[in-house]
XYZ file of C-alpha atoms in Angstrom:
374
model
C 12.897 1.073 -3.756
C 14.965 2.220 -1.751
C 18.642 1.307 -2.265
C 21.282 -0.599 -0.014
C 23.529 -1.421 -1.957
C 25.760 -2.650 -0.264
C 23.528 -4.523 2.109
C 22.207 -1.111 4.213
C 19.732 1.751 2.954
C 21.964 3.665 4.517
C 20.739 6.100 7.253
C 18.741 3.831 8.541
C 17.525 -0.174 9.609
C 15.246 -2.466 8.415
C 12.906 -2.354 11.343
C 11.576 1.059 11.004
C 11.615 0.000 7.135
C 9.500 -2.564 7.263
C 7.180 -0.516 10.252
C 3.625 0.545 8.414
C 4.382 3.835 8.984
C 7.292 3.339 5.391
C 6.443 -0.138 5.154
C 8.841 -0.430 2.118
C 8.447 -3.361 0.471
C 11.468 -4.589 -1.851
C 15.071 -2.365 -1.249
C 18.060 -2.651 -4.133
C 21.040 -4.082 -3.280
C 23.412 -4.262 -5.817
C 26.172 -7.303 -7.768
C 29.625 -4.898 -8.258
C 29.571 -3.655 -4.435
C 28.926 -7.373 -2.639
C 31.349 -9.128 -5.695
C 33.755 -7.419 -4.331
C 33.288 -6.830 -0.687
C 32.669 -8.809 1.417
C 32.953 -10.972 -1.097
C 30.279 -13.611 -2.259
C 31.720 -16.693 -0.359
C 30.617 -14.878 2.757
C 27.467 -13.980 1.929
C 27.310 -17.559 0.896
C 28.841 -18.381 3.722
C 25.768 -17.118 5.826
C 23.408 -18.672 3.508
C 22.581 -15.290 0.554
C 21.520 -11.780 0.736
C 18.641 -11.787 3.031
C 20.230 -14.509 5.649
C 23.343 -12.235 5.591
C 21.797 -8.774 5.771
C 18.254 -9.790 7.761
C 15.947 -9.070 5.742
C 13.388 -10.842 4.733
C 11.381 -9.131 2.769
C 11.696 -8.633 -1.456
C 15.682 -7.538 -3.097
C 16.787 -6.242 -6.350
C 19.676 -6.521 -7.641
C 21.083 -4.454 -10.459
C 23.905 -6.524 -11.847
C 27.223 -4.403 -11.203
C 26.979 -2.882 -15.148
C 26.822 0.903 -13.680
C 29.260 0.831 -11.945
C 31.505 -0.887 -13.648
C 30.645 1.635 -16.837
C 31.313 4.399 -14.161
C 34.304 3.282 -13.416
C 35.498 4.910 -16.448
C 39.351 4.526 -17.691
C 39.482 2.004 -14.960
C 38.313 -0.394 -16.600
C 38.324 -2.100 -20.412
C 35.463 -3.407 -21.912
C 35.558 -6.060 -24.186
C 32.602 -8.614 -25.239
C 33.488 -11.649 -23.564
C 33.212 -8.797 -20.364
C 34.893 -6.438 -18.535
C 37.975 -6.309 -16.633
C 39.013 -3.568 -13.868
C 40.555 -2.922 -10.824
C 38.749 -3.180 -8.192
C 37.979 0.055 -5.598
C 39.038 -1.996 -3.445
C 41.732 -3.587 -3.084
C 43.767 -2.411 -6.821
C 42.802 -6.508 -6.959
C 42.448 -7.322 -11.464
C 38.906 -8.332 -11.762
C 36.532 -9.482 -14.761
C 32.216 -9.331 -15.428
C 30.145 -10.936 -17.598
C 26.392 -11.841 -17.755
C 28.038 -15.326 -16.809
C 29.703 -13.777 -13.808
C 27.118 -10.842 -12.780
C 24.255 -13.744 -13.401
C 26.235 -16.649 -10.723
C 25.993 -14.146 -8.400
C 22.708 -12.262 -8.269
C 22.180 -17.054 -8.093
C 24.024 -16.711 -4.951
C 22.214 -13.911 -3.388
C 19.189 -15.028 -4.111
C 17.692 -11.464 -4.193
C 13.925 -11.959 -5.827
C 14.594 -9.356 -8.878
C 17.811 -10.091 -10.743
C 18.750 -7.887 -13.340
C 20.976 -8.359 -17.279
C 24.453 -7.594 -17.101
C 24.322 -4.481 -19.472
C 27.020 -1.631 -20.415
C 25.777 1.591 -20.480
C 26.645 4.522 -22.765
C 27.341 8.450 -21.783
C 23.870 9.963 -22.021
C 25.644 12.690 -24.980
C 26.737 9.310 -25.996
C 27.004 9.728 -30.236
C 25.465 6.868 -32.625
C 27.476 5.398 -33.680
C 29.092 4.984 -29.679
C 25.576 4.361 -28.548
C 25.126 1.879 -31.025
C 28.333 -0.308 -31.001
C 26.782 -0.187 -26.724
C 23.363 -0.951 -27.144
C 24.717 -3.658 -29.873
C 27.280 -5.498 -26.962
C 24.345 -5.263 -24.714
C 21.517 -7.391 -26.642
C 24.211 -10.032 -26.954
C 24.950 -10.300 -23.038
C 21.049 -10.401 -22.321
C 21.057 -13.293 -24.735
C 23.990 -14.937 -22.358
C 22.486 -13.648 -19.433
C 19.272 -15.178 -20.101
C 20.837 -18.197 -20.877
C 22.813 -18.429 -17.326
C 20.284 -17.686 -15.526
C 18.089 -20.217 -17.265
C 20.278 -22.442 -16.701
C 21.247 -21.550 -12.442
C 17.289 -21.238 -12.562
C 16.518 -25.001 -13.791
C 19.310 -26.265 -10.971
C 17.456 -25.305 -7.937
C 14.446 -27.272 -9.825
C 12.937 -29.899 -6.358
C 15.332 -27.630 -4.235
C 14.218 -25.647 -1.098
C 14.240 -21.913 -2.222
C 16.778 -19.888 -3.149
C 20.057 -19.441 -1.129
C 18.227 -16.482 0.329
C 15.411 -19.006 2.192
C 15.438 -20.554 4.946
C 14.397 -23.536 5.093
C 10.399 -24.744 6.210
C 11.923 -26.462 9.483
C 14.620 -23.576 9.810
C 11.463 -21.664 10.403
C 8.454 -23.579 12.718
C 11.718 -24.077 15.293
C 12.488 -20.233 15.234
C 15.963 -19.740 14.372
C 14.906 -17.589 11.991
C 12.307 -14.862 11.398
C 9.365 -15.864 9.276
C 10.045 -15.053 5.593
C 6.981 -12.990 3.141
C 3.994 -15.671 1.514
C 5.488 -13.866 -1.626
C 9.436 -14.930 -1.912
C 9.255 -18.130 -3.639
C 12.126 -18.790 -3.980
C 12.038 -18.317 -7.727
C 14.172 -16.323 -8.937
C 12.984 -13.071 -12.052
C 14.941 -11.786 -14.734
C 14.487 -7.994 -15.359
C 16.293 -6.970 -19.192
C 17.370 -3.380 -19.642
C 16.749 -0.972 -22.808
C 20.456 1.432 -24.258
C 20.540 3.530 -27.254
C 21.139 6.598 -24.763
C 19.310 9.617 -26.262
C 18.671 7.689 -29.880
C 15.405 7.254 -30.053
C 15.230 4.758 -33.594
C 17.963 2.843 -30.451
C 16.131 2.271 -27.891
C 13.286 1.368 -29.851
C 15.663 -0.957 -31.830
C 17.166 -2.350 -28.133
C 13.746 -2.999 -26.796
C 12.688 -4.832 -30.013
C 15.921 -7.321 -29.212
C 15.186 -7.422 -25.839
C 11.426 -8.584 -25.500
C 12.500 -10.821 -29.477
C 15.017 -12.607 -26.056
C 11.800 -12.703 -23.300
C 12.400 -11.084 -19.816
C 10.380 -10.410 -16.519
C 9.891 -7.078 -17.019
C 11.861 -4.005 -18.779
C 14.240 -1.466 -17.522
C 15.239 1.496 -19.808
C 19.016 2.169 -18.592
C 20.923 4.507 -19.285
C 19.396 7.530 -18.002
C 20.200 10.486 -15.832
C 23.374 9.357 -16.956
C 23.854 13.625 -18.042
C 21.631 13.799 -21.153
C 19.533 16.309 -20.933
C 16.752 16.388 -18.788
C 14.184 16.913 -21.816
C 15.872 14.143 -23.175
C 15.466 12.062 -21.093
C 11.383 12.029 -20.786
C 12.154 11.739 -24.592
C 13.044 8.342 -24.810
C 10.157 7.753 -21.614
C 7.728 9.012 -23.310
C 8.341 6.906 -26.822
C 9.834 3.964 -25.364
C 8.029 3.417 -22.572
C 4.533 2.934 -24.107
C 5.711 0.608 -26.455
C 7.470 -1.148 -23.961
C 5.198 -5.301 -22.540
C 1.566 -3.721 -20.647
C 1.530 -7.119 -18.839
C 4.959 -6.526 -17.245
C 6.222 -4.391 -14.767
C 8.576 -1.103 -16.591
C 11.017 -0.165 -14.733
C 13.283 3.315 -15.159
C 16.453 3.011 -13.353
C 18.572 5.775 -11.894
C 14.817 8.295 -11.238
C 14.478 10.163 -9.534
C 12.757 13.137 -7.532
C 9.319 13.312 -6.496
C 8.966 15.785 -9.380
C 10.461 12.819 -11.896
C 8.287 9.703 -10.078
C 5.567 11.341 -10.001
C 6.053 12.626 -14.647
C 7.198 8.839 -14.569
C 4.059 7.282 -14.150
C 2.443 10.161 -16.253
C 4.362 7.754 -18.940
C 3.476 4.699 -17.635
C 6.263 3.602 -15.315
C 5.830 1.020 -12.875
C 9.169 1.029 -10.830
C 11.895 3.297 -9.859
C 15.200 4.020 -7.323
C 17.430 6.846 -6.670
C 19.538 7.031 -3.654
C 18.526 10.689 -3.038
C 16.034 10.172 0.071
C 19.462 8.506 2.034
C 22.488 10.781 -0.234
C 20.531 14.027 0.337
C 19.651 13.029 4.109
C 22.898 12.940 5.312
C 23.737 15.884 2.890
C 20.628 18.260 5.310
C 18.375 17.712 2.492
C 15.271 17.097 3.661
C 12.136 17.038 0.943
C 8.633 18.428 1.331
C 4.829 19.110 -0.052
C 6.247 21.556 -0.555
C 9.853 21.361 -1.972
C 13.758 20.795 -1.126
C 14.273 22.165 2.543
C 18.240 22.867 2.924
C 17.874 22.644 6.548
C 21.547 24.509 6.777
C 20.241 27.296 6.683
C 20.591 30.624 8.931
C 16.565 31.007 8.345
C 15.134 27.616 10.654
C 17.880 28.488 14.149
C 14.850 29.124 15.889
C 12.222 27.254 13.657
C 9.546 25.402 16.221
C 7.430 23.510 13.100
C 8.627 20.208 11.706
C 10.398 20.014 8.615
C 6.852 19.454 6.069
C 3.757 20.286 8.289
C 1.895 17.676 5.996
C 4.105 15.489 6.708
C 2.592 12.487 9.801
C 6.191 11.252 9.812
C 7.853 10.076 13.443
C 10.315 13.053 12.918
C 7.624 15.193 11.779
C 5.443 14.122 14.759
C 8.273 14.968 17.092
C 10.780 17.410 16.457
C 11.006 21.278 14.619
C 13.495 22.425 12.151
C 14.879 24.378 14.588
C 15.991 20.842 16.667
C 17.392 19.114 13.384
C 19.360 22.258 12.103
C 21.427 21.815 15.455
C 22.162 17.956 14.955
C 23.309 18.927 12.119
C 25.516 21.705 12.955
C 26.413 19.997 15.312
C 28.222 16.674 13.221
C 25.630 14.621 15.021
C 24.716 11.836 13.634
C 21.797 11.175 14.382
C 20.925 14.284 12.289
C 21.647 12.387 8.644
C 19.283 9.185 10.075
C 16.550 12.023 11.301
C 17.135 13.344 7.858
C 16.727 10.769 5.886
C 13.814 8.614 7.616
C 12.016 11.595 6.872
C 12.635 11.637 3.112
C 11.990 7.747 2.433
C 8.613 8.492 4.708
C 8.311 11.396 2.064
C 9.010 9.638 -0.997
C 7.490 6.092 -0.276
C 4.454 8.056 0.710
C 4.373 9.538 -1.871
C 3.832 6.329 -4.267
C 1.840 5.167 -2.545
C -0.906 8.480 -3.106
C -0.251 7.959 -6.312
C -1.130 4.228 -5.833
C -4.877 5.507 -4.888
C -5.159 7.864 -6.791
C -4.837 5.537 -10.737
C -7.313 2.339 -7.695
C -9.837 6.260 -7.390
C -9.665 7.594 -11.476
C -7.738 10.486 -9.861
C -4.165 10.814 -11.030
C -4.881 13.304 -13.403
C -5.739 16.127 -10.435
C -3.030 13.864 -7.873
C -0.564 14.775 -10.640
C -1.312 18.231 -10.620
C -2.118 19.694 -7.377
C 1.258 17.941 -6.117
C 3.387 19.092 -8.776
C 1.349 23.202 -7.230
C 2.721 22.067 -3.906
C 6.163 21.186 -4.855
C 6.225 23.822 -7.272
C 5.286 27.160 -3.783
C 9.126 26.814 -2.687
C 9.814 26.773 1.298
C 7.923 29.207 4.039
């Protein structure tokens, strides 16, 4: 899932994301950032995040818990919620399970995440338990607040993010895909840092509450990668098989393949867009740094096996020239290629699973990545 934190996937237009070349079916938005700017009242006045942004496909909104955690000393966590200073204007704000559910309800996202607390990757067992137990209590409060808000829309024609049937029929707004029914789904989040006993307890307590999907949070936040995969390998197979399994904030192409092999269904990460803006392209043969002098006269595409519009048109030498010249087009083109590579990789994963050849695909894909850029 491409990350669109503030209602935009940086460096690309929605038309590109919706094109057959990329065909992103869902993107992310973030409660914390959108709540602070432009503010939920503005988004509500514009009819919800779909209408405000012009994105007609599915949205998942993160609860803001991770962003509040990342503020460090700038926030104060209590049983009621989290008090913090806005990074936008310094104003004192308070975010709780109830507030997060209200904001995400107003945004009108198809998938809502419970409000959680993320323990540091190297947290002690004692600190991780405190955080996990708080997350479990907040999950219950999120569930209760979410259900009340969902009950309030029964009988209405959709959520705040949807246009009405009459508006669409009159051509005033673009048509929404049929799968956007107006009913939101709520995902629970499993915490516990790198402690397997806490992770399993968190899973039990979260599934006891009952959610539409389950996420592994608090990973890729400073712990050793081996710890992350130990947690995923132990916990993911225990997660309900009939519900989506979501690994939050992960990761590289290798991580996606490894996660799938362990039973994960959904991923998000800023790497395709962030690295693209910083001059790095992902390819079948590994990462390519466009700033390197070795590409100054190289007329080959970024990835000779890629059929995205960037690789079909532009050479490494030209992309390097754009980047070193400070042209914004460099970031746009590298971002487009990276998104195409990540989304195509996941299409190939799905195809290999359907054909019963995932193990072979995984081996060949990994071998290629490790072969290195020429």
